[in-house]
Structure formats: C-alpha cells, structure tokens
XYZ file of C-alpha atoms in Angstrom:
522
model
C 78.962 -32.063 -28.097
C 76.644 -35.105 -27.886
C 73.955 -35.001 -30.327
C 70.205 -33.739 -30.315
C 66.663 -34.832 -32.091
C 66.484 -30.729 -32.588
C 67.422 -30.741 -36.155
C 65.931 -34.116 -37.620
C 62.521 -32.342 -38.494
C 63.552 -29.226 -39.994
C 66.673 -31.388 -42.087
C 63.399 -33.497 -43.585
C 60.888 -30.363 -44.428
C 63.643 -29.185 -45.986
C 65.384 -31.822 -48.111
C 62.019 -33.632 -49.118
C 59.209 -31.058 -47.960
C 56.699 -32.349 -50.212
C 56.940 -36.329 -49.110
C 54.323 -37.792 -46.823
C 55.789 -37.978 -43.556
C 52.568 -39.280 -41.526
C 49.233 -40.415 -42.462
C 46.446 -40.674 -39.528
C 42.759 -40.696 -39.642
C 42.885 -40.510 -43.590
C 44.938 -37.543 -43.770
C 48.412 -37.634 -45.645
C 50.885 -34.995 -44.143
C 53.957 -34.532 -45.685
C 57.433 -33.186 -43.810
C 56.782 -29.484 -44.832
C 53.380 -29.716 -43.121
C 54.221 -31.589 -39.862
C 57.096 -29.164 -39.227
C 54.797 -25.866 -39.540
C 52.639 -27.719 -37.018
C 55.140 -28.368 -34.350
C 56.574 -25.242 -34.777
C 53.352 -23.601 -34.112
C 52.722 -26.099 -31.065
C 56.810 -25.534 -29.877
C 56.022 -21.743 -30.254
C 52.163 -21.690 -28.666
C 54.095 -23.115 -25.552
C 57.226 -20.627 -25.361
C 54.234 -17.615 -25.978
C 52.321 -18.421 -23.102
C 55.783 -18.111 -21.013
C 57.337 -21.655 -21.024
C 61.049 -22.258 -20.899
C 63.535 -24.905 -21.897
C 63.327 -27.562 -18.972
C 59.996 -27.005 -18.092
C 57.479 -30.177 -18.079
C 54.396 -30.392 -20.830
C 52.187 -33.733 -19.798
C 50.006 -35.241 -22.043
C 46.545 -36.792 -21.936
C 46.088 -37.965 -25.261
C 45.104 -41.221 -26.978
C 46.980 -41.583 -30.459
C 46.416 -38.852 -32.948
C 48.472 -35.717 -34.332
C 48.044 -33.663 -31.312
C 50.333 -35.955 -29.054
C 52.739 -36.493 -32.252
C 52.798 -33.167 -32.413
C 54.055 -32.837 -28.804
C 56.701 -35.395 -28.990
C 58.543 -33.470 -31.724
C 57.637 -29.627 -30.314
C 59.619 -30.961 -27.586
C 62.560 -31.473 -29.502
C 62.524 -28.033 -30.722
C 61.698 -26.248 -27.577
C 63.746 -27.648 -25.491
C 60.171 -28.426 -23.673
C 60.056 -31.988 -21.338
C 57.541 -33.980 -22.509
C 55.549 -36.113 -19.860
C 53.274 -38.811 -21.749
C 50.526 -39.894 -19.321
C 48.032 -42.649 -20.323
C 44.593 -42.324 -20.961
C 43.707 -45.221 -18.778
C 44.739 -43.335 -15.436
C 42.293 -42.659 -13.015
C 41.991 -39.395 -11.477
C 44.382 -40.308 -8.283
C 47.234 -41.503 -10.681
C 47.193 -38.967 -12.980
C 47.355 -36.527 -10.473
C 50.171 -38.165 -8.859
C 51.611 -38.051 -12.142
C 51.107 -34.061 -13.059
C 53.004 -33.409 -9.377
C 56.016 -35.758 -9.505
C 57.227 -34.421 -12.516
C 56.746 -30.959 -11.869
C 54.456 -30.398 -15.173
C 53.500 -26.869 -15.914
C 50.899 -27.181 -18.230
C 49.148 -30.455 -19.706
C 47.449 -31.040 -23.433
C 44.622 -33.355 -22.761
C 41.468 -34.748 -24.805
C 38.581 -33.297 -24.439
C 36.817 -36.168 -22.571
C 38.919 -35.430 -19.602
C 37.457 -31.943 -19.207
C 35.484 -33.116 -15.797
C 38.736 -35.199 -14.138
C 41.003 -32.208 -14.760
C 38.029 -29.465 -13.643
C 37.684 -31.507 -10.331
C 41.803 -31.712 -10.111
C 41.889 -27.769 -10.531
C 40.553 -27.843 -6.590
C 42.561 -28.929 -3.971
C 45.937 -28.668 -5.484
C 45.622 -31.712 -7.846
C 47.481 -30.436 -10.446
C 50.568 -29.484 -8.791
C 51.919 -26.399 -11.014
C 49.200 -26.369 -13.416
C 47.120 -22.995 -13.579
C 43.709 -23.217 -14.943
C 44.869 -21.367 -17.838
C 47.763 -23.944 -18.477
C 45.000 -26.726 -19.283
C 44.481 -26.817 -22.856
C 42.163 -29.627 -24.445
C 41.318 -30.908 -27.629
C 38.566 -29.064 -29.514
C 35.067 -30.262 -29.101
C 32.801 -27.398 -30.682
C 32.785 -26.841 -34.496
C 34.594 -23.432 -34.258
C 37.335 -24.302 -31.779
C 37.008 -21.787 -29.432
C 36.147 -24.151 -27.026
C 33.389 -22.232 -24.880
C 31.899 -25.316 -23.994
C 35.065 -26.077 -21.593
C 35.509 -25.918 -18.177
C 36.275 -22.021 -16.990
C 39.606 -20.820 -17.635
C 40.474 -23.931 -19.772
C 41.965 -23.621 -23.658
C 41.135 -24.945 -26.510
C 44.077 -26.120 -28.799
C 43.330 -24.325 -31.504
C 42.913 -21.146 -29.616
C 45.733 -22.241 -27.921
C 48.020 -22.459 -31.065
C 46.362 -20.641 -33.024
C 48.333 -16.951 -32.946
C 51.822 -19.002 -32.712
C 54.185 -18.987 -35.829
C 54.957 -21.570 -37.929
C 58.559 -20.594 -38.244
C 61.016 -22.832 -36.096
C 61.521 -21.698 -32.465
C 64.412 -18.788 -31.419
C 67.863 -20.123 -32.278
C 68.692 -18.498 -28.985
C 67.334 -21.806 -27.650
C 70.305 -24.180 -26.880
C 69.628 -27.638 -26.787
C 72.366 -30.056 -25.434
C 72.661 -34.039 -26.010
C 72.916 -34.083 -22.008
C 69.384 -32.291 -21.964
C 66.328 -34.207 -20.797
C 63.935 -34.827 -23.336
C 60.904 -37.113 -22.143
C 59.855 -38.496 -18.749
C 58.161 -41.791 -19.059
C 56.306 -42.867 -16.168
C 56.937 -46.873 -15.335
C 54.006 -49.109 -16.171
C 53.234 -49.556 -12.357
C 52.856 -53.851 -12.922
C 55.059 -54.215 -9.552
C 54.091 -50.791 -7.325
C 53.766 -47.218 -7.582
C 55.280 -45.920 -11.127
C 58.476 -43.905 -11.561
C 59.386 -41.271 -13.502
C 62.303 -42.537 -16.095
C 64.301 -39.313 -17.641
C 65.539 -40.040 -21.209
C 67.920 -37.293 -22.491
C 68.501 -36.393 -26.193
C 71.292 -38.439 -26.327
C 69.330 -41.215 -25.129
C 66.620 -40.583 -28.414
C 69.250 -40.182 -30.790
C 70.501 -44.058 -29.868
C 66.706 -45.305 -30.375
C 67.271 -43.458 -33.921
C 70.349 -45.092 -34.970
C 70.603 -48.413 -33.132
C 67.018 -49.326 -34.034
C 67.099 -48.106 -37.448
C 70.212 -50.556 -37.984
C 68.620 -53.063 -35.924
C 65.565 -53.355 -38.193
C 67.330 -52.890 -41.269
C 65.387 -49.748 -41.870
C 66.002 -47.428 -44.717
C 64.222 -43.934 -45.784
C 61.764 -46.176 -48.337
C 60.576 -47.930 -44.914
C 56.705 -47.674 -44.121
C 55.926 -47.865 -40.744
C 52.689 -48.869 -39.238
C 51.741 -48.418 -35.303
C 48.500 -49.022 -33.640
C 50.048 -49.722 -30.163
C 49.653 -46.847 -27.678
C 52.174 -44.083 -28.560
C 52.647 -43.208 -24.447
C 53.994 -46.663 -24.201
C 57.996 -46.603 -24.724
C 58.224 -49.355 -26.808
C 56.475 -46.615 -29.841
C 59.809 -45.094 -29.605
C 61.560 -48.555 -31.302
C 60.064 -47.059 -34.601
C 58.926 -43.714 -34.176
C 62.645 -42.533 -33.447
C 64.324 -44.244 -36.489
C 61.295 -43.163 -38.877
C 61.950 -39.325 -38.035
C 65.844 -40.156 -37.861
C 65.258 -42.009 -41.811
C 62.588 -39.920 -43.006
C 60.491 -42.977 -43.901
C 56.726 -43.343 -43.256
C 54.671 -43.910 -40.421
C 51.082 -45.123 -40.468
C 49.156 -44.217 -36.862
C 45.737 -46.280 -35.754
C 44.339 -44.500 -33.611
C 43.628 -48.118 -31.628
C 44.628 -51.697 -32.659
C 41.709 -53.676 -35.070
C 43.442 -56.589 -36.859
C 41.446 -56.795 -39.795
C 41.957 -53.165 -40.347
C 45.334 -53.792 -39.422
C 46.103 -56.250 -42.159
C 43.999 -54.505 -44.564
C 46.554 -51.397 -43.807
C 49.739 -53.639 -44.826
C 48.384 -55.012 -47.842
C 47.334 -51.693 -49.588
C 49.906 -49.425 -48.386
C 52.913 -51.990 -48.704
C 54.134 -51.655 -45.074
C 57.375 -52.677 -44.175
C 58.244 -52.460 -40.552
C 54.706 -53.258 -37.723
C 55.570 -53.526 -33.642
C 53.223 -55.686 -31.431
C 52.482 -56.363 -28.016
C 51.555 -60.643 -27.400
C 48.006 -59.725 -27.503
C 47.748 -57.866 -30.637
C 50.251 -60.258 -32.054
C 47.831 -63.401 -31.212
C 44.940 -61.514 -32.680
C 46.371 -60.723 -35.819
C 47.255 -64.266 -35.879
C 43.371 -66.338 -35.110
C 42.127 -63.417 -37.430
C 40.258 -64.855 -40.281
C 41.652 -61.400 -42.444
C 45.229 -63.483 -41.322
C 47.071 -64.634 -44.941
C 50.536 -64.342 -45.624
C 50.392 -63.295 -49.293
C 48.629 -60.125 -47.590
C 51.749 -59.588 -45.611
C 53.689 -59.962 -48.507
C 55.553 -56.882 -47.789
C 56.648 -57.092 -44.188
C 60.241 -57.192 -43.634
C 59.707 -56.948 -39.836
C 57.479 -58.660 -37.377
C 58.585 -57.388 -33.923
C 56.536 -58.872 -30.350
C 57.838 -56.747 -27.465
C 56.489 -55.899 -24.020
C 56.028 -59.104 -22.393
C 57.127 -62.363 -23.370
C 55.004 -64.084 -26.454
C 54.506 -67.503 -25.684
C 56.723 -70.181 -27.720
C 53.504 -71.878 -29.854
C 52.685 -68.404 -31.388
C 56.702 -67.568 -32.063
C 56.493 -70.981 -33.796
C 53.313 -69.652 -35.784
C 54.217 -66.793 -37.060
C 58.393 -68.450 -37.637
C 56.277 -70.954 -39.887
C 54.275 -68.508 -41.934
C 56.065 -65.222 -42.228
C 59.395 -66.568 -42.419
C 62.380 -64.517 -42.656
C 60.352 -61.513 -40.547
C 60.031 -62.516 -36.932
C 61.853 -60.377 -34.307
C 61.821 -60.260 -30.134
C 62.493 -57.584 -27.859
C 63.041 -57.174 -24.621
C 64.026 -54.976 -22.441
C 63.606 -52.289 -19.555
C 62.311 -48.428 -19.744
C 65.086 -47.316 -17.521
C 68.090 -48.450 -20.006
C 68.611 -51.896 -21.728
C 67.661 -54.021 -24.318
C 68.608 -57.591 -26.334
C 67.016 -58.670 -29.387
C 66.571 -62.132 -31.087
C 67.201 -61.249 -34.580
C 65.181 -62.455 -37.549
C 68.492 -64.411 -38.471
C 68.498 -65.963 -34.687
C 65.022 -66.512 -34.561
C 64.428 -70.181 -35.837
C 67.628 -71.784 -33.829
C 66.926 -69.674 -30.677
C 63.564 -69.775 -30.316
C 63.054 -69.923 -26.908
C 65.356 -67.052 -26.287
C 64.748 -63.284 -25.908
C 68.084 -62.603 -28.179
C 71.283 -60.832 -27.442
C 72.772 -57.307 -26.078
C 72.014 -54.678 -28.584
C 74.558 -53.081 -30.121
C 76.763 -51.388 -27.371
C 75.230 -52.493 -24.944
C 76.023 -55.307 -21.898
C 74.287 -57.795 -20.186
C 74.821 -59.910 -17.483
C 73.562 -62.083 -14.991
C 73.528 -61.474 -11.508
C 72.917 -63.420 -8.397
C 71.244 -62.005 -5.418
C 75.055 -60.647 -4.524
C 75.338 -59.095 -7.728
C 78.090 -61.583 -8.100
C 78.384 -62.927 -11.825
C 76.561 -66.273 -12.862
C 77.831 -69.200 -14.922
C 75.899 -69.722 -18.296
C 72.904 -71.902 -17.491
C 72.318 -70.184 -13.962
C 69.192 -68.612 -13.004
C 69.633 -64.676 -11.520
C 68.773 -60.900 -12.276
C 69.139 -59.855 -15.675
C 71.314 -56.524 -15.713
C 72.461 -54.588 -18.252
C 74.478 -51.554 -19.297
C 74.854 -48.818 -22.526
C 74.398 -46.005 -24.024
C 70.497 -46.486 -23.870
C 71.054 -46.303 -19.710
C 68.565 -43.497 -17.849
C 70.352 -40.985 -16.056
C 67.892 -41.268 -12.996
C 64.436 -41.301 -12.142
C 62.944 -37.935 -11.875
C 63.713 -36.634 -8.306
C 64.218 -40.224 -6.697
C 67.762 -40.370 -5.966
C 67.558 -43.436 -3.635
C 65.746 -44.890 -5.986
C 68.046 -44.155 -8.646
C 70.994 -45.659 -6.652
C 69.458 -49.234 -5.801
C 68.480 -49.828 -9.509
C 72.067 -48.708 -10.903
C 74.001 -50.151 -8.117
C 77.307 -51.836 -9.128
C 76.827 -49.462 -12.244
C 74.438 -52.410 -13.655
C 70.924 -51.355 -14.320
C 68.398 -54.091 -12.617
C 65.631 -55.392 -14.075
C 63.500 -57.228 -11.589
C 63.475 -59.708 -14.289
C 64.930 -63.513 -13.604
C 66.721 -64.688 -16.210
C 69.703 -67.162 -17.580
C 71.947 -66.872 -20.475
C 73.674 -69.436 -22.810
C 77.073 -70.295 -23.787
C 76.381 -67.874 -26.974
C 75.306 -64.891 -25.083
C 71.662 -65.222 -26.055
C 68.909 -64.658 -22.786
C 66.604 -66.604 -21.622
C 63.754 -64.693 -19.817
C 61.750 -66.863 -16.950
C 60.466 -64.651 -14.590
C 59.600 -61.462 -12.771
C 61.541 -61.847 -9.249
C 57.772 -60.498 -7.416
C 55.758 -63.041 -9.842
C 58.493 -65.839 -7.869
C 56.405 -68.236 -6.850
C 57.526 -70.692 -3.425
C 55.497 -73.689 -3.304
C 56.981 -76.367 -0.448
C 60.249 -74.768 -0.368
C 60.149 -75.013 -4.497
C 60.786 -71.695 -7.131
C 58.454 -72.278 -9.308
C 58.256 -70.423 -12.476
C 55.037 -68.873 -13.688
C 56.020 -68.881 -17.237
C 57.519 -72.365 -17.235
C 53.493 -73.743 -16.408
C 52.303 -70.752 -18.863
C 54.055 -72.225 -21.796
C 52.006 -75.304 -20.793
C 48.911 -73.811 -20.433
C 49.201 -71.965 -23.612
C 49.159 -75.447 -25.922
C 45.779 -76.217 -24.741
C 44.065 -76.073 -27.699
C 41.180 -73.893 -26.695
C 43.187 -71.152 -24.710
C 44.143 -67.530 -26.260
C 46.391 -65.939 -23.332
C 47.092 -67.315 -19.858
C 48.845 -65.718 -16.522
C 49.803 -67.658 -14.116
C 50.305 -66.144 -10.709
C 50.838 -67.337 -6.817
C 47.991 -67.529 -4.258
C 48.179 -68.437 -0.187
C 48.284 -72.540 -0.135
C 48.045 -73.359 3.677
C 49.914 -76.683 2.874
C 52.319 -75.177 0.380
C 52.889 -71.527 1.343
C 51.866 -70.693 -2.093
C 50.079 -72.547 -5.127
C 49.755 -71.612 -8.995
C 46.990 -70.380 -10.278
C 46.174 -69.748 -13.975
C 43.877 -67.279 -15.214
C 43.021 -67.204 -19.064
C 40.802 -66.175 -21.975
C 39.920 -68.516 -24.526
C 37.214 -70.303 -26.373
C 33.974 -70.439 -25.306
C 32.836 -74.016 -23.623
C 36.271 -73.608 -22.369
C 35.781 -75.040 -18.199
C 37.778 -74.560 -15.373
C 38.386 -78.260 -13.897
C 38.941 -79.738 -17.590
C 41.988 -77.447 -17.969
C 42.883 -78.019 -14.404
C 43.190 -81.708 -15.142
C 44.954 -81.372 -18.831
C 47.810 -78.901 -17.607
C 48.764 -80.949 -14.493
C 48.768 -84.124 -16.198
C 51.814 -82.278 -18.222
C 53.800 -80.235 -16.085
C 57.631 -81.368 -15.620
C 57.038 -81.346 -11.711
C 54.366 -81.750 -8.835
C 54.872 -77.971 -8.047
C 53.850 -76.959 -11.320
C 50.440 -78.218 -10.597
C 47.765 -75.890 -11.169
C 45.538 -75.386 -7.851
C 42.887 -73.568 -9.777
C 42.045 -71.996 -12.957
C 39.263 -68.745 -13.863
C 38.244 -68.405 -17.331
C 38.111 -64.861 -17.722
C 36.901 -62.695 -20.930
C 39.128 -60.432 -20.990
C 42.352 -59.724 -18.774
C 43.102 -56.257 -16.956
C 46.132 -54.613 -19.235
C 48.450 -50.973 -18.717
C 48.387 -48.877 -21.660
C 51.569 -50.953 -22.695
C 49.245 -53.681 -23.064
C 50.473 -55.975 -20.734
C 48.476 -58.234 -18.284
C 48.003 -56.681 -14.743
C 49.203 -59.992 -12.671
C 48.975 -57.658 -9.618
C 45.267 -56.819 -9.812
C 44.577 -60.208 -11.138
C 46.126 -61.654 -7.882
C 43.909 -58.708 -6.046
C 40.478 -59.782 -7.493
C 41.543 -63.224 -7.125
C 41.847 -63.214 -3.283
C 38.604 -60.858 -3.270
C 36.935 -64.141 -4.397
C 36.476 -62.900 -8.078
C 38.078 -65.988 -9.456
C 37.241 -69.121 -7.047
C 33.535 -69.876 -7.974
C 35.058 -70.597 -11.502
C-alpha cells in the first residue's frame, strides 16, 4: 500500500503535543492545537455532507485558515483546490467549474465577486450555502455576508475536534490537491497530485535540504503557489517549525531570521533581489541560515554570485515543473556550476529532447523532459492534454534547455519566449543576463516584438533606479551582446512588472501592453 500524509499530523500532536508547530500573525500554535483545528475544519466539511473525492477550493491569502485546509484535506480524504487571490472574477470562475469544486473557503473581501458568481451558474457545483468566508463582524456570525453565505466560524463551529471517522480510507493512489498552472503561456490546467505524490515532497525535500525536526522554517511566498510545498511538506513530515508572513517585507523578513534563528527560507528572484539591495541586508543577521533556496524562474547569474559571495555554504537552485520534475544545484555544486540549474533529484530522470523527442548529445540545445516518482498522474479531466505532455512517457516542459557532460542543466529558454530574428534563435535570457549587469537595473524581461526587417526584434523591459533612461541602456547592452541579433530594438523602464501569484513576470501581458503602445513612447 503506497503511503498517505493522513497520519503525519495526528503522529506529531501526539508524540510532541505541546511543541510549537506554526507561528503566524504573532500567535504560537503548537501540534496539539493545529490538529484540533483541522479536525474541526476536516469534520465541519464531512457535517455539511461532503465525501472523500469531493473538491474544496480556496480563496485565501496566507494565514491559518488555508493551512488549515491543506492538512483537513489529508484527513478527509477532501481535494483541495488552491486558487489565487489575484484571479479576476472570469478566472476564478473558470477555476471553481473545471475542477468540479463543491464548496469554496474564501476571504471575506471576495464576498461581492462570489455574490455576483452565485447568478448565472458561475460557480459550477457551489450552492449558496457551500460559500463560507472568513469572519468580518466581531461575533462571527457573519450577518453582514451576502444571503445564504457562512461564516467560518459558524461554519466550524459545532464540528469536533476529534480526528475524522476511521471508516474513511485514504489510499497513496488517492488525489490529494489540484493545482491550477500559473497560466504564463495560455489558459491554466488543473495538475492532480496524489498522496503519494506529497509524501515524495516530504522525504526527498527533507533530504534534499538537509532538514531535521530542530529545522525552523520561514515562508512569506504565496502558499497557493506549488513551490510552498518544497518546505511545507518536509516541515509536517519532520515536525520542525514553520514561520508564515502573511506577504513578503524584507526588512521584516530578515528581522524574522535573526531573532527566531531560522534555518531553512524559499524565494522567488524578486524577493531574493530585495532581500539582497535591502539596507536591513547583513550576513551576521543570517547567521543561522543553512539554506538559501531561489526557485520559480531563473535568478540571474550577478545575484547567484552575490549571495555565493556573502552567505557562503547556503545557496541552493530549483527548478522544475508543477506537473512532475525537478533538478537542483546543490549548495555543494553551487560555486563550480554556477550557471547551471543543478541535477535530477533523487529518483528522478532527465533528459533532453529534440523536437523528435529523439535524445540530444551533451552541449545540444532541446526540451527539457523528465521522469519520477514526483510525475502527475494527469491533468484534471484533460486527457488529450494529458497525453501530449507525457508522450514517450517523458513529461515536457516547454522549457529549452542543454545539459553537460556531468549531468548538470542548463536552462535558456521558454520554447513560446523563442525569439526568430533574420532566421536567428535568439535567446531572451542570454541578452537578460546582459541587461541585468547594468549597474542601475533591478529585474529585466526580455521578450520578442514584430520587426518588419527581422520578423522579430528583442525588446527589454525593466525596473530599476530612478534616472534610469531608455536609449542609454539601449546603447550600453548592444555595445555588449555576443551577436548582432542580440541587439536590443527598444527598452521601457517600467516600475513595477505584472507577476502570477508564483511571483513570476507575466512576459505574455508584457508583450500585450507592449504592442498596445504601453511601452514605445519610453
């Protein structure tokens, strides 16, 4: 029988009830408490006549309601459907229908999108009654909510505390979650991870990171996104501690590490540059870290460098794909293969592909494809689909990609972000890592726009300092690009790029606003 997350709560409340298990919002909750509030959340949903394999979404930004969810679903037996705050009222009703959700646990400022959903059949199987939101008056009872709406605590609040019927079976072939795709390249897809799938993340990444029960966890990244699981699952699996923001600030961030001596933090580029031109930014105040991972889109090579140079010993890279895969560049790896995204977790394969899904020499640009235990079963009700992203048995990225004589991968481009200039592939992130040494630029993306000579010509959109003009960068990054189709035809100074709640930059709607003329008065 493959294994479950079913039991990984209840072992901890019992074996260490008293120890703090999660601290949010200034509140210290220990094992024995978080487990008497799932229970009562797991419970609340079986009362109101849920079943195993029925579909809970959530609209919730980070805070103990949605953690709550994530581990009443492994006790239930309860799909769990994590939607992000930033959809609009289109997507997330697109959302609540694909996966078949029967009820959804949303923050109270959504009370008016869901109310206007409730007509017309915009939340698929959702009755009125089945929309339970966060509290907003003093006593709970939420009768300043939309008719028929719940209030959680009225929701929960007749539901035992005692774990769920043992009568529920839960199988390591059972789905767990549905993650819904980022939607950077087209309209998202639901990903199924089973239990199996979880209890991987829990052992794989807890070995991965060296992680051990005395580990302290801190997260300020969006929980919806699936890279919260690299830590949340091997904290619950340990027992260790996790610290939850409920949004990134990286002055409180460091101020976190320093005084509660955190050992393990996970970053997206952005919040990984911040942290780094913060003035709060010392080493001795990181002291503690034993881990420094960047994940969710590739951190540019001058800021691996930085943080290489002054937390040394710490620095770790993921990447990988939703749907099934992932390499790492170790902490150990990190210095000699900079440049590199690592290599195939443990049991796990990669490969390179061409565009015959034939195998390609080391050095050799194709489709980075990959294979494990970690591999998604499907996506939700999209067989076809499912078949033309696991054909060959080889899950495939979309991602472009080369690999060395050691087995280590080299990431270089999203096959849509391709750009053809005269017949040329040029890659974005090759005139990026350019871009990015200009001395008074934070974040660039580089992306293709109609050239009527060329086909297509680079553009490159960034934030930066302020005095920071167009034509001067134009002129520095094309006097040092390798090739005369790396030339930059433009560049649009921007304050702040357009992100998913994974926190990486929207290339498609840059490219969107771009051609609307947004960007060529800069």
């Amino acid at each position: 029988m493959k294994p479950t997350l079913s039991g990984l709560l209840a072992h901890h409340a019992g074996h260490r009830p008293q120890q703090v298990a999660l601290v949010f919002a200034g509140r210290e909750v220990t094992f024995a408490e978080l487990a008497a509030e799932v229970n009562r959340l797991a419970n609340a949903w079986l009362d109101c006549g849920l079943v195993k394999g029925d579909k809970v979404a959530t609209l919730l930004p980070n805070g103990f309601e949605l953690m709550a969810a994530y581990w009443a679903a492994t006790v239930s037996g309860i799909v769990i459907v994590p939607c992000s705050m930033l959809l609009q009222a289109s997507g997330l009703s697109t959302l609540l229908r694909d996966s078949d959700s029967a009820l959804v646990i949303a923050h109270h400022s959504q009370a008016r999108t869901l109310d206007s959903l409730c007509d017309g059949g915009g939340l698929g199987n959702i009755e009125r009654s089945r929309v339970v939101l966060t509290n907003t008056d003093e006593d709970g009872n939420g009768d300043d909510l939309p008719a028929g709406f719940q209030s959680y605590a009225k929701f929960t609040a007749n539901a035992s505390t005692t774990a769920p019927a043992a009568c529920i079976e839960i199988n390591g072939d059972d789905a767990y979650n549905i993650m819904y795709s980022s939607g950077t390249t087209g309209a998202p897809k639901g990903i199924v991870h089973s239990h199996a799938i979880r209890v991987m993340y829990c052992t794989l990444f807890a070995n991965a990171w060296r992680m051990t029960p005395e580990s302290v966890v801190l997260h300020a990244g969006a929980l919806v996104f699936n890279g919260a699981m690299l830590t949340l699952m091997p904290w619950m699996y340990l027992g260790g501690k996790y610290i939850l923001h409920e949004r990134f600030d990286a002055e409180r961030f460091i101020a976190e590490i320093a005084a509660r001596r955190v050992t393990h933090i996970m970053l997206v580029p952005a919040q990984v540059i911040a942290l780094i031109n913060s003035p709060a930014f010392e080493p001795a105040k990181l002291a503690s870290l034993e881990m420094v991972c960047s994940l969710g889109a590739p951190l540019h090579l001058a800021y691996k460098q930085q943080l290489v140079a002054r937390l040394p010993g710490r620095f770790y890279e993921l990447y990988g794909v939703t749907e099934g895969f992932m390499t790492i560049l170790d902490k150990n790896d990190a210095a000699r293969k900079m440049d590199s995204v690592g290599n195939a977790a443990a049991f796990t394969e990669v490969c390179i592909l061409s565009d015959d899904d034939a195998p390609c020499a080391p050095g050799v640009i194709g489709e980075i494809c990959g294979r494990g235990p970690l591999l998604m079963p499907g996506y939700y009700n999209q067989p076809a689909l499912t078949a033309e992203a696991l054909r060959g048995g080889w899950l495939h990225s979309g991602d472009l990609g080369y690999m060395d004589d050691d087995g280590f991968v080299y990431l270089v481009e999203r096959k849509k972000d391709m750009i053809i200039s005269g017949g040329a592939n040029v890659y974005p992130k090759d005139i990026e890592e350019v871009v990015i040494r200009h001395p008074q630029v934070n974040e660039v993306a580089v992306f293709g726009v109609p050239d009527s000579k060329w086909g297509e010509a680079p553009v490159a959109a960034v934030t930066g300092a302020d005095g920071l003009v167009a034509d001067d960068l134009v002129e520095w990054v094309n006097r040092r690009v390798d090739a005369k189709f790396q030339r930059l035809a433009n560049a649009w100074v921007l304050e702040q790029f357009p992100r998913n709640a994974a926190g990486k930059i929207l290339k498609r709607e840059l490219r969107e606003r771009y051609d609307a003329g947004e960007g060529c008065g800069e």
